Coordinates of C-alpha atoms and ligand atoms in Angstrom, one line a residue:
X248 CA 3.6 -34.1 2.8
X249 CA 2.0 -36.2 0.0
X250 CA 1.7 -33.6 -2.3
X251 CA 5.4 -32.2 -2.2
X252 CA 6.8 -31.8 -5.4
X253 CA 10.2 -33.0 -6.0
X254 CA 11.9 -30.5 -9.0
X255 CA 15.8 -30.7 -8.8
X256 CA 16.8 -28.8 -12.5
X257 CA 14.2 -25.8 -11.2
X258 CA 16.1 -22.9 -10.0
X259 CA 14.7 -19.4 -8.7
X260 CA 16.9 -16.5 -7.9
X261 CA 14.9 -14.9 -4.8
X262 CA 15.8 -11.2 -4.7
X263 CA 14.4 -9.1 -1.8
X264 CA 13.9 -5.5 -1.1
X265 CA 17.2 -4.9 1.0
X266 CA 15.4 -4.1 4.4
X267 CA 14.5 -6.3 7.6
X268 CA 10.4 -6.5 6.6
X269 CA 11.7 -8.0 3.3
X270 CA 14.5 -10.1 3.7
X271 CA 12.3 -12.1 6.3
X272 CA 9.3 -13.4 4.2
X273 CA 11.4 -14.3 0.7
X274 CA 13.7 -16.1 2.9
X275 CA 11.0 -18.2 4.4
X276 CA 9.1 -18.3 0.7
X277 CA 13.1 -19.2 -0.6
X278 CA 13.1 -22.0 2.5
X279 CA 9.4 -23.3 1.2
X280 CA 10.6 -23.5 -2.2
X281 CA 13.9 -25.3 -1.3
X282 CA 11.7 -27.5 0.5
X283 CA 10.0 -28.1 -2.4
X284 CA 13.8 -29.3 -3.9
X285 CA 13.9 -25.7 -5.7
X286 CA 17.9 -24.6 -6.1
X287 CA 17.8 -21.3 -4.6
X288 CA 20.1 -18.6 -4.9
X289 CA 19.1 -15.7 -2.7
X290 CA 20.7 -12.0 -3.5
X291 CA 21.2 -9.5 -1.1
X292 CA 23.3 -6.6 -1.2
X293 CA 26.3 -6.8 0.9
X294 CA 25.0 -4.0 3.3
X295 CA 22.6 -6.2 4.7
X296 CA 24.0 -9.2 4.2
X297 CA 27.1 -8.4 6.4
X298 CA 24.2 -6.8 9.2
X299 CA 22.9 -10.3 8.7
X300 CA 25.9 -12.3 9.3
X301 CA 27.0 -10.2 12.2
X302 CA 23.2 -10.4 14.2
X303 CA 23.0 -14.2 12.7
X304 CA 25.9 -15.7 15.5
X305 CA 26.1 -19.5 14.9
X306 CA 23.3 -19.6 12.7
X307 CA 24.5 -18.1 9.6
X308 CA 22.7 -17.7 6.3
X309 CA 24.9 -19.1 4.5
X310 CA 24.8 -22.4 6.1
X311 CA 21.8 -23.8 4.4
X312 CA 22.4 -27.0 2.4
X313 CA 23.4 -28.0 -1.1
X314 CA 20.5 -26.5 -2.5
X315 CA 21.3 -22.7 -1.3
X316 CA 23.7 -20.0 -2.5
X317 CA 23.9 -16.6 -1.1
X318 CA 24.8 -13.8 -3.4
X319 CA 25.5 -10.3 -2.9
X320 CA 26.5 -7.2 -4.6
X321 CA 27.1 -3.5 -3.8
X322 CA 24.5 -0.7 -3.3
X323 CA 26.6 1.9 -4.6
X324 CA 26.3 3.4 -1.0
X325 CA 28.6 4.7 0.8
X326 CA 29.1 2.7 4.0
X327 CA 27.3 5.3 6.6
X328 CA 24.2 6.4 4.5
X329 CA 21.2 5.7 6.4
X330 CA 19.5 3.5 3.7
X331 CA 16.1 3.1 4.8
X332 CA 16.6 6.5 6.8
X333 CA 17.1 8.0 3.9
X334 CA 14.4 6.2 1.9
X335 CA 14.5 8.3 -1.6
X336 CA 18.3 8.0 -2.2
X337 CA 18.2 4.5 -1.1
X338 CA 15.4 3.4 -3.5
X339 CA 17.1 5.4 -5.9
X340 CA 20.4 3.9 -5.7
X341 CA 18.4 0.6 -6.3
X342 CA 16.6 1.3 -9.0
X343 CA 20.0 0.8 -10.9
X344 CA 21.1 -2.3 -9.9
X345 CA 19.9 -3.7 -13.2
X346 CA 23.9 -4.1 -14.7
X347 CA 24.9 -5.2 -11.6
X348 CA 22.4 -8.0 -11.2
X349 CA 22.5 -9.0 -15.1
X350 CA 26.7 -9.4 -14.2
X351 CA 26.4 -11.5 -10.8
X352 CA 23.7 -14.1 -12.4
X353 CA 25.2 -14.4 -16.3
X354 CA 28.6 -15.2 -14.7
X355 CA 29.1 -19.2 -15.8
X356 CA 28.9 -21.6 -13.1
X357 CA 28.2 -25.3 -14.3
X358 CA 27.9 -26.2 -10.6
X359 CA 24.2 -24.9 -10.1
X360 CA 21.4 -25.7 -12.6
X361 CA 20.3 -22.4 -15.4
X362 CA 18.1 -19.8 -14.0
X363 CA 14.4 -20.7 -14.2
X364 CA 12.8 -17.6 -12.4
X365 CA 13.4 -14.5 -11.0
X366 CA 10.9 -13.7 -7.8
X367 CA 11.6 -10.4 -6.8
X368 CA 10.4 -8.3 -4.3
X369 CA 7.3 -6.2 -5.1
X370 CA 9.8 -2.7 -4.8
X371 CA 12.8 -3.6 -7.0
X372 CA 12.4 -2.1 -10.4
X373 CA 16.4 -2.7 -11.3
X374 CA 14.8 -6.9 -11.5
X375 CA 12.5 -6.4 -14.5
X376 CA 15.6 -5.6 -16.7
X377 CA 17.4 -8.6 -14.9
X378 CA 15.0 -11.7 -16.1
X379 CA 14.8 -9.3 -19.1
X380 CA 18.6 -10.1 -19.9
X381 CA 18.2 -13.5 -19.0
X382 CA 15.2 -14.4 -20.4
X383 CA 13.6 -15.7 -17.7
X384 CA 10.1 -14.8 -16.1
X385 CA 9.8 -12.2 -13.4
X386 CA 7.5 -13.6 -10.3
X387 CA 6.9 -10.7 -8.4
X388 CA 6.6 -11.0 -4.5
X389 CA 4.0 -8.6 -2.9
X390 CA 5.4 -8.5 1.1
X391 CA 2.6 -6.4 1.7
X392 CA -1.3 -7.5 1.9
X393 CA -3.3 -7.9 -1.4
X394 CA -5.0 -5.0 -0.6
X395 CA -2.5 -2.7 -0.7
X396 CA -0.9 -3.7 -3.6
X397 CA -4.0 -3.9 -5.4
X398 CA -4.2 0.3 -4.5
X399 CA 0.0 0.3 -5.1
X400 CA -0.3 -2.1 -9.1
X401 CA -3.4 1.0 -9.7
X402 CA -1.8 4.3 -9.3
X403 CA -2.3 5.9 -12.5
X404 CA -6.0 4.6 -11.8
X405 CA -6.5 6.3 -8.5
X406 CA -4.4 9.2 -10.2
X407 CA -6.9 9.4 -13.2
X408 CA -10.0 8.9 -10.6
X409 CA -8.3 11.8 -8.5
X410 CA -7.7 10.1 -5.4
X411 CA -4.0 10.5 -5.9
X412 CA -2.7 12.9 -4.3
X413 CA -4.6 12.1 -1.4
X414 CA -5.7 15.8 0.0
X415 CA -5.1 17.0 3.4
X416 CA -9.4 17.4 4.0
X417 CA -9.6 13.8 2.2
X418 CA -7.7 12.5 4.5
X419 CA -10.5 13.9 7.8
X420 CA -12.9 13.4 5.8
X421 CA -14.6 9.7 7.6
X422 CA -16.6 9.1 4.6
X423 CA -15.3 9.5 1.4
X424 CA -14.6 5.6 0.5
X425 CA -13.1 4.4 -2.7
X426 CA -14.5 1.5 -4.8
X427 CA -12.8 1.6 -8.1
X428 CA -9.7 -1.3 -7.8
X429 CA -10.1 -4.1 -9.5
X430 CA -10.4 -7.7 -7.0
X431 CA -13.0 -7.7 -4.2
X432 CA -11.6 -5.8 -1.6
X433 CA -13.2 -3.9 0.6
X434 CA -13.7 0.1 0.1
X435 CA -10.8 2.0 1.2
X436 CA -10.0 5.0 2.8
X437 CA -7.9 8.2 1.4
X438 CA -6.2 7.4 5.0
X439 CA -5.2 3.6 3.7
X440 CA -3.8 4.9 0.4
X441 CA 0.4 4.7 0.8
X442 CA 1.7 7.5 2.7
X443 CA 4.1 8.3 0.1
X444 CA 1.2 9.5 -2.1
X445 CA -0.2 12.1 -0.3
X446 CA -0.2 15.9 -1.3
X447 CA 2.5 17.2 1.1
X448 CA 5.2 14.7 -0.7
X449 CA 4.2 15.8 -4.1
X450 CA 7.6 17.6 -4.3
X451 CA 9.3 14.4 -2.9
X452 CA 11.4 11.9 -5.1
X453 CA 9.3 9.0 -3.3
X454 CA 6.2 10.2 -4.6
X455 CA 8.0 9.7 -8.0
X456 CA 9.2 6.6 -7.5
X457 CA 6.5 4.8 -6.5
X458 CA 4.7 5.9 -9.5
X459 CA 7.7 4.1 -11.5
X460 CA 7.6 1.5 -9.3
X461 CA 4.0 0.7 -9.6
X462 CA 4.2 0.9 -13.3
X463 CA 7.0 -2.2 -13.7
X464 CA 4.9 -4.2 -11.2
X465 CA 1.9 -4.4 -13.5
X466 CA 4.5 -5.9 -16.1
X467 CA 5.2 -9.2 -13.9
X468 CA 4.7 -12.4 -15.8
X469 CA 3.2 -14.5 -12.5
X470 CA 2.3 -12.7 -9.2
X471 CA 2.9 -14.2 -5.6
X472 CA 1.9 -12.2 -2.2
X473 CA 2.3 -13.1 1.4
X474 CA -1.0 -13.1 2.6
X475 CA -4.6 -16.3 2.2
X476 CA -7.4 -16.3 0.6
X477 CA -9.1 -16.6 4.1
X478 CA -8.2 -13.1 5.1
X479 CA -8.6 -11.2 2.2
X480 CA -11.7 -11.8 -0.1
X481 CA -10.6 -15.3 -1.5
X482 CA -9.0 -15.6 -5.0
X483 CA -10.9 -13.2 -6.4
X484 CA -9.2 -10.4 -4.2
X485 CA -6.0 -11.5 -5.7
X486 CA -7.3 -11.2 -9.6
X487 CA -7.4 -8.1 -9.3
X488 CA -3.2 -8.1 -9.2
X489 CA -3.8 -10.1 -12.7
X490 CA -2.4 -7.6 -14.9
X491 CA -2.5 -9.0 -18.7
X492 CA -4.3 -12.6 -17.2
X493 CA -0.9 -13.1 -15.1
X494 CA -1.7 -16.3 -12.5
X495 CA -1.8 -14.3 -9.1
X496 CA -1.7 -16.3 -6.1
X497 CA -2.3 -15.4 -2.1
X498 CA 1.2 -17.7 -0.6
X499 CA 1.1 -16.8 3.4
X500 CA 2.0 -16.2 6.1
X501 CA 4.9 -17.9 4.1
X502 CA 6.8 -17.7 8.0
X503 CA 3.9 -19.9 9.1
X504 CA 4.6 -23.4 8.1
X505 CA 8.4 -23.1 9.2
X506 CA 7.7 -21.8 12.5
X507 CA 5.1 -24.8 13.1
X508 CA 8.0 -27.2 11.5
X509 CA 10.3 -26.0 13.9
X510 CA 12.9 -24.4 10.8
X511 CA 14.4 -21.1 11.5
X512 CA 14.0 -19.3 9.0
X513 CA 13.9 -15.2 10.3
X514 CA 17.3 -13.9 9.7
X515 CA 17.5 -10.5 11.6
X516 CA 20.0 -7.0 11.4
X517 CA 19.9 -7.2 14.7
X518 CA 21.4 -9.3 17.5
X519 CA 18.1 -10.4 19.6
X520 CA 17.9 -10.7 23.3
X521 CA 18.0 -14.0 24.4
X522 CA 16.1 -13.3 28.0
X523 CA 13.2 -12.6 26.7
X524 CA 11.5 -15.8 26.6
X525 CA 12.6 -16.7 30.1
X526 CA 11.0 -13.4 31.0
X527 CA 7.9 -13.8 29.8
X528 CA 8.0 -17.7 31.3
X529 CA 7.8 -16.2 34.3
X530 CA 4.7 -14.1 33.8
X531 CA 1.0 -15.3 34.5
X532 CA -1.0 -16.1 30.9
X533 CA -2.3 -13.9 28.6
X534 CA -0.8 -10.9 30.8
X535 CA 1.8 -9.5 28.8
X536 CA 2.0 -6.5 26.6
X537 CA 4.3 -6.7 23.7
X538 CA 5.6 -3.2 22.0
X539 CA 7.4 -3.2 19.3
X540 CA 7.1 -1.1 16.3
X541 CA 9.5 -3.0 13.6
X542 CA 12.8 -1.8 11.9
X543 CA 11.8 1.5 10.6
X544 CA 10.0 3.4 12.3
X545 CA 11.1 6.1 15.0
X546 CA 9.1 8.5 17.4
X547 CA 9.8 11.7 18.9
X548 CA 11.5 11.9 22.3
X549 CA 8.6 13.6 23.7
X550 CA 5.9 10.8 22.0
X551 CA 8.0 8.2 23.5
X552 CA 8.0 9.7 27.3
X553 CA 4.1 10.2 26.9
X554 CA 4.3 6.2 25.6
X555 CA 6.4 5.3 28.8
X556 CA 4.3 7.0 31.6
X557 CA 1.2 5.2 29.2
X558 CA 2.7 2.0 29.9
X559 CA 3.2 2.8 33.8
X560 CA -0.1 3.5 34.5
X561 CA -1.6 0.6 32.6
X562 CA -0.4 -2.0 35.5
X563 CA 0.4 -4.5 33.1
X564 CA 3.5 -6.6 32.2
X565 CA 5.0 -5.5 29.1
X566 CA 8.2 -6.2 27.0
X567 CA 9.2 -3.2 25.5
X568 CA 11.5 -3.1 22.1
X569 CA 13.5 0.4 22.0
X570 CA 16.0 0.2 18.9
X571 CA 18.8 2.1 19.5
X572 CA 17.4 4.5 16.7
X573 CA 14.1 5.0 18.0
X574 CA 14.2 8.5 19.2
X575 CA 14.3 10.1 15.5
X576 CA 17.8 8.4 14.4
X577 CA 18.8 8.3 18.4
X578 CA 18.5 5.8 21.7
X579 CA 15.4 6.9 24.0
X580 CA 16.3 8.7 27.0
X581 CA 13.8 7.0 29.5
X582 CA 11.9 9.4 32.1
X583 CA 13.8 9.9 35.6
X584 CA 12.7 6.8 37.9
X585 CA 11.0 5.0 35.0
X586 CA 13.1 2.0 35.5
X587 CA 12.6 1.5 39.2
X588 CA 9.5 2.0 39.4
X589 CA 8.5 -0.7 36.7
X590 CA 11.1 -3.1 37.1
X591 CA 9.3 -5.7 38.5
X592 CA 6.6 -6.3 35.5
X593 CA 8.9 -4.6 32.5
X594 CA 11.7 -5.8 30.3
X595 CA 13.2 -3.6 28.0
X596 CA 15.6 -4.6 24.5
X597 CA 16.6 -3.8 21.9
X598 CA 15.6 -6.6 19.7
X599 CA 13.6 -9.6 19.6
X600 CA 13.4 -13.3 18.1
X601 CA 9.5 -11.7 17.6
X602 CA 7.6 -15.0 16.1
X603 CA 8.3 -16.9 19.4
X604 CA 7.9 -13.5 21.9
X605 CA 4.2 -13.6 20.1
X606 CA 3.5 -17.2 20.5
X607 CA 4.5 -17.5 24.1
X608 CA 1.4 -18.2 26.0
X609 CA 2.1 -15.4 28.1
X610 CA 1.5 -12.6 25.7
X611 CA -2.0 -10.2 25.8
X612 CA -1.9 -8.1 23.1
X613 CA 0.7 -6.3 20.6
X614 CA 1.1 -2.4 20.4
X615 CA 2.8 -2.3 17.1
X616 CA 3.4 -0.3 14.1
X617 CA 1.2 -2.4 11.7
X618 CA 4.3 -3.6 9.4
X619 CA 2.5 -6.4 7.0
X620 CA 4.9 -8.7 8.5
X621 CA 4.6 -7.7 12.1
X622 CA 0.4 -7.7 11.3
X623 CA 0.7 -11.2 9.3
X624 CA 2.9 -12.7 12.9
X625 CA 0.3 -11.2 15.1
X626 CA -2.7 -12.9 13.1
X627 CA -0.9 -16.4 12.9
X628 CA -0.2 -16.3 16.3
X629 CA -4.1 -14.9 17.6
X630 CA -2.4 -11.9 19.3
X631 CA -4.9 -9.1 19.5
X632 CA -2.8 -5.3 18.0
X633 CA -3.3 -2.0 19.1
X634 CA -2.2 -0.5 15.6
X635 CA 0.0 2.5 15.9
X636 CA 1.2 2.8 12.2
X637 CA 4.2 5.1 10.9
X638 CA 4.3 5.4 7.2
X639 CA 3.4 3.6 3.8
X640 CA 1.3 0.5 4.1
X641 CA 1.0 0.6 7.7
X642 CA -2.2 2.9 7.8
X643 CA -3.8 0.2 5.9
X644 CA -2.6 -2.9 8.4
X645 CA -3.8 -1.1 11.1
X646 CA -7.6 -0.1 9.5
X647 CA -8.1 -3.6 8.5
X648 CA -6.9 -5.0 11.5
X649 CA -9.7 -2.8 13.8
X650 CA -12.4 -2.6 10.9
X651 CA -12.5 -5.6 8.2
X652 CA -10.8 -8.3 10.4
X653 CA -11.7 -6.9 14.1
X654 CA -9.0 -8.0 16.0
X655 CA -7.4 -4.9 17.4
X656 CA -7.9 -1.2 18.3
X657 CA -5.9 2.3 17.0
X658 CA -5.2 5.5 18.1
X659 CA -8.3 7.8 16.6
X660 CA -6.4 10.7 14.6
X661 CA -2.9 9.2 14.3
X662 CA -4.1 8.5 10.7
X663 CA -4.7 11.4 9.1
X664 CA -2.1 13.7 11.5
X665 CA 1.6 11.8 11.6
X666 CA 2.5 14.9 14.0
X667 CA -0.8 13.9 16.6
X668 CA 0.7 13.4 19.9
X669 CA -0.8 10.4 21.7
X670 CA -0.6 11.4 25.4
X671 CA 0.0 9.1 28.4
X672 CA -3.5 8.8 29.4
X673 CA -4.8 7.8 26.0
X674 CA -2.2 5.1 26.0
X675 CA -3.2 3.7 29.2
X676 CA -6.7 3.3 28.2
X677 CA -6.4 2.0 25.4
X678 CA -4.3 -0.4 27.1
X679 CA -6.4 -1.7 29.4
X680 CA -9.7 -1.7 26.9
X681 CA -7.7 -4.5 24.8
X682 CA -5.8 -6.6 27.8
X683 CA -9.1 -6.3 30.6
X684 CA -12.6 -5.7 29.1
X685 CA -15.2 -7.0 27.4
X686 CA -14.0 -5.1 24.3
X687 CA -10.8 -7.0 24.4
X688 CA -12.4 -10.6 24.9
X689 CA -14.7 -10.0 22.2
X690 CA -11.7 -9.6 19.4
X691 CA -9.9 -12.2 21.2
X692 CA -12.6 -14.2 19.8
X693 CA -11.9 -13.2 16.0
X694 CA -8.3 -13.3 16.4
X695 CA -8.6 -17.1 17.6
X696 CA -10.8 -17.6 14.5
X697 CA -8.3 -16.5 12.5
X698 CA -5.4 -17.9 14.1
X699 CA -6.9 -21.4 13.1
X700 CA -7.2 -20.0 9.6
X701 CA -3.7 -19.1 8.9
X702 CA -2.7 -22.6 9.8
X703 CA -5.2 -24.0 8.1
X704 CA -4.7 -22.6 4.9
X705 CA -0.4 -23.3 5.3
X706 CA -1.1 -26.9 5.8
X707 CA -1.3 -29.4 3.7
X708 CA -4.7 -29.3 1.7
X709 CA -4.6 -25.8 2.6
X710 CA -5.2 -22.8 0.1
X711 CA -1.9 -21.3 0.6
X712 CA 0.1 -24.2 0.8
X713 CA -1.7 -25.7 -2.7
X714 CA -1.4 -22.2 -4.4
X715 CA 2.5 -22.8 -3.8
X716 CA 2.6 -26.1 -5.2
X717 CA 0.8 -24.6 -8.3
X718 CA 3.1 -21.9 -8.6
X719 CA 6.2 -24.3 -8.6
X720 CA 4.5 -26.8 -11.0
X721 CA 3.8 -23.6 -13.2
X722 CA 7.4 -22.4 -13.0
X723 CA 8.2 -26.6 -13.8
X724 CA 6.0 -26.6 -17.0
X725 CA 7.6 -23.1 -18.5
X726 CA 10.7 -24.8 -17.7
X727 CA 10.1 -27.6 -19.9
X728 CA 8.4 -25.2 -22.8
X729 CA 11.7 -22.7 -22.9
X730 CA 13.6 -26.2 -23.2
X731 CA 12.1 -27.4 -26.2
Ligands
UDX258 C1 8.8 -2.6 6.5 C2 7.6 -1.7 6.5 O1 7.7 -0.7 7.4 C3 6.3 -2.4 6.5 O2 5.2 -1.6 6.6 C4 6.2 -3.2 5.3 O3 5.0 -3.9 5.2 C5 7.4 -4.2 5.2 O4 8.6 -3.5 5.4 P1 9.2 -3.0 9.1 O5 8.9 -1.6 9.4 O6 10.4 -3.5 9.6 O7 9.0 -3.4 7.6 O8 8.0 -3.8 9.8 P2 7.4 -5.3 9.6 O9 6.8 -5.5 8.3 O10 6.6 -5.5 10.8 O11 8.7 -6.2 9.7 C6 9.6 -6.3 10.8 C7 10.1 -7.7 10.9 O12 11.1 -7.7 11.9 C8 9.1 -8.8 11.4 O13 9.3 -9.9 10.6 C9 9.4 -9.0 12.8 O14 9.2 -10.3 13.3 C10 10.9 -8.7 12.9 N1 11.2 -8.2 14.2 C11 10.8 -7.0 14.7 C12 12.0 -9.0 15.0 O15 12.4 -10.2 14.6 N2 12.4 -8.6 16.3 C13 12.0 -7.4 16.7 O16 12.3 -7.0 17.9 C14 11.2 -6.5 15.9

């Protein structure tokens, strides 16, 4: 690593949105940086960071070396609110953590060196007034792909250019495409704008406070996301997150270059199964189906039956991840006999260690909710998706996956219909379309391509990996200027 930069005095406190899809990539961007010989003091609240602790076993967060301090502080929760369940109250409760933040970091201690930088997750307001108080600049993390929060940092755009609300017969409508965001990305969709702005949630607070959020994003003084230049329209794409001639810089897959150096660096709410890559050892190549649909997302009991008799039929091996919410806030009942009758090719869990399940040489294919960082895995590891997406950005992962990129398939109708129920025999089709035909092989191809990409651009020499040496030498030299 010729070009590592060695920075002791330069310290960034690394703030993430309090969820699993968030904590994950700033603690592998905090684990690059450290790398990098940045002090890092990583803030949670101590919700998650107890959920983290408990799932973590021996390998706790807090154990990371001299140049890593966990911090947490209270949500102002009570301790059985459903947080991401409840997604307005909880991103509510958030958006005043300002006081609470400005207390935990202006609290002397000699032993670690001043604040350089806050990063902060693209979805936490309550930081803007933090490097406010401290006088430091706010680096804002975009854990989604440039593309979306290109259409997310442009609200009041879309607003003014009436896409926003996105209307229920914009949203069948095939055609309509949308080509006024700034950065060259490509036209989007009504169906790709974030589900929290479409007309039915007009009424809801999230509506509202993604508006608000989207207004303090635009404010950020340097602008980081977790995607490359390879994948989305080069560094033009991520201009357009230039608000006020900001540097804006494409980082990813920022859980990429650990993964190939062998660091573990995904810290999970959940305690995964440790069978699971024995089980899939034992499977022939490229036979497996993964399903998995992230840490937020639920499905009806009836969806989920269909989904199981789907995954009968198909004939192939598939590891199944049912959360013990998955049924709308419950466990899955599974249909009478399901077990039997597939327990020879199917293992079921409740959690996985996902990066290695998707880079065992076993796997086929992904059937997945299209979470950036599910999406981002699936792309570094060549693993072809059948995009199944939920809510909010997902719609988006799942269009560019199938259209732009061409490495996976969807379920027609899911997009513009969150009620559509996807029966049995659909699922088996489209099943077998990506794992056995000439459909499948074809986006195999692409995926490959773009496999070699990822690690390309995380490697040394690569675009990712120099934009990150940029950004810390950047963060170095406004050290040095606040000094004098
Ligand atoms: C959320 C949003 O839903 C997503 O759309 C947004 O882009 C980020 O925040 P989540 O729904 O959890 O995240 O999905 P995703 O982004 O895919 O993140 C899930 C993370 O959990 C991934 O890093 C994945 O590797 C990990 N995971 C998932 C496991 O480690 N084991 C599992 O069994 C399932």
């Amino acid at each position: 690593m010729s070009e590592e930069i060695t920075v002791a005095p330069l310290h960034a406190v690394v703030v993430p949105f309090p969820a699993q899809g968030h904590v994950n990539p700033l603690n592998n961007f905090a684990e690059l940086l450290a790398m990098r010989g940045v002090f890092i003091t990583f803030v949670t609240t101590e919700w998650i960071h107890q959920r983290l602790l408990l799932a973590a076993g021996d390998h706790k967060p807090k154990d990371r070396g001299s140049n890593f301090r966990f911090l947490s502080i209270p949500d102002g929760l009570p301790p059985e609110h459903g947080r991401t369940a409840q997604l307005d109250e909880y991103l509510f409760a958030l958006q005043s953590l300002g006081p609470a933040l400005t207390s935990l970091l202006t609290a002397a201690d000699k032993s670690v060196p001043p604040i350089t930088c806050i990063v902060a997750d693209s979805f936490l307001s309550c930081t803007a007034e933090l490097a406010k108080n401290l006088g430091v600049p706010r680096v804002v993390f975009w854990t989604s792909c440039t593309t979306l929060a290109i259409m997310q940092a442009n609200t009041d755009l879309l607003i003014s250019e009436g896409h926003i609300p996105v209307e229920e017969e914009d949203l069948k409508s095939k055609d309509k495409l949308i080509t006024c965001l700034p950065g060259k990305i490509p036209p989007i969709r009504p169906t790709d704008i974030m589900s929290f702005y479409r007309e039915k949630h007009l009424s809801d607070n999230l509506y509202n406070i993604f508006l608000h959020e989207s207004r303090i994003n635009k404010m950020a003084d340097y602008v980081l996301v977790n995607t490359f230049e390879e994948l989305e329209g080069g560094k033009e794409a991520q201009m357009g997150l230039s608000f006020n001639g900001c540097p804006a810089l494409a980082i990813g897959p920022v859980s990429l270059p650990n993964f190939l150096e062998g660091r573990n660096s995904m810290y999970s709410m959940w305690e995964a199964d440790k069978t699971c890559l024995q089980w899939l050892d034992t499977q022939p190549q490229a036979s497996v189906l993964y399903v998995s649909f992230g840490s937020i997302a639920v499905k009806s009991e009836k969806q989920l039956h269909e989904l199981a008799l789907g995954l009968e039929a198909c004939g192939y091996p598939f590891l199944w991840v049912l959360r013990s919410d998955i049924a709308e806030g419950k466990p899955m009942e599974l249909p009478e006999g399901f077990k039997d009758r597939t327990k020879d090719r199917a293992l079921i869990v409740s959690w996985t260690e996902q990066l290695k399940v998707l880079s065992h040489p076993s796997l086929g294919g992904f059937l997945t909710h299209n979470g950036w960082n599910s999406t981002l895995e699936a792309i570094s590891m060549g693993v072809l998706m059948i995009g199944w997406p939920y809510f909010h950005d997902q719609f988006l992962d799942c269009r560019l996956a199938k259209d732009i990129w061409k490495i996976g398939l969807d379920f027609e109708g899911v997009d513009a219909d969150e009620f559509k129920l996807v029966t049995k025999e659909v699922v088996e089709s489209k099943i077998i379309s990506l794992m056995g035909s000439s459909i499948g092989k074809k986006l195999r191809e692409n995926a490959m391509r773009l496999k070699e990409a990822a690690k390309k651009a995380v490697m040394e020499g690569g675009t990712s990996y120099t934009n990150l040496n940029t950004f810390v030498k950047d963060m170095k030299n406004m050290n040095l200027y606040e000094d004098n």
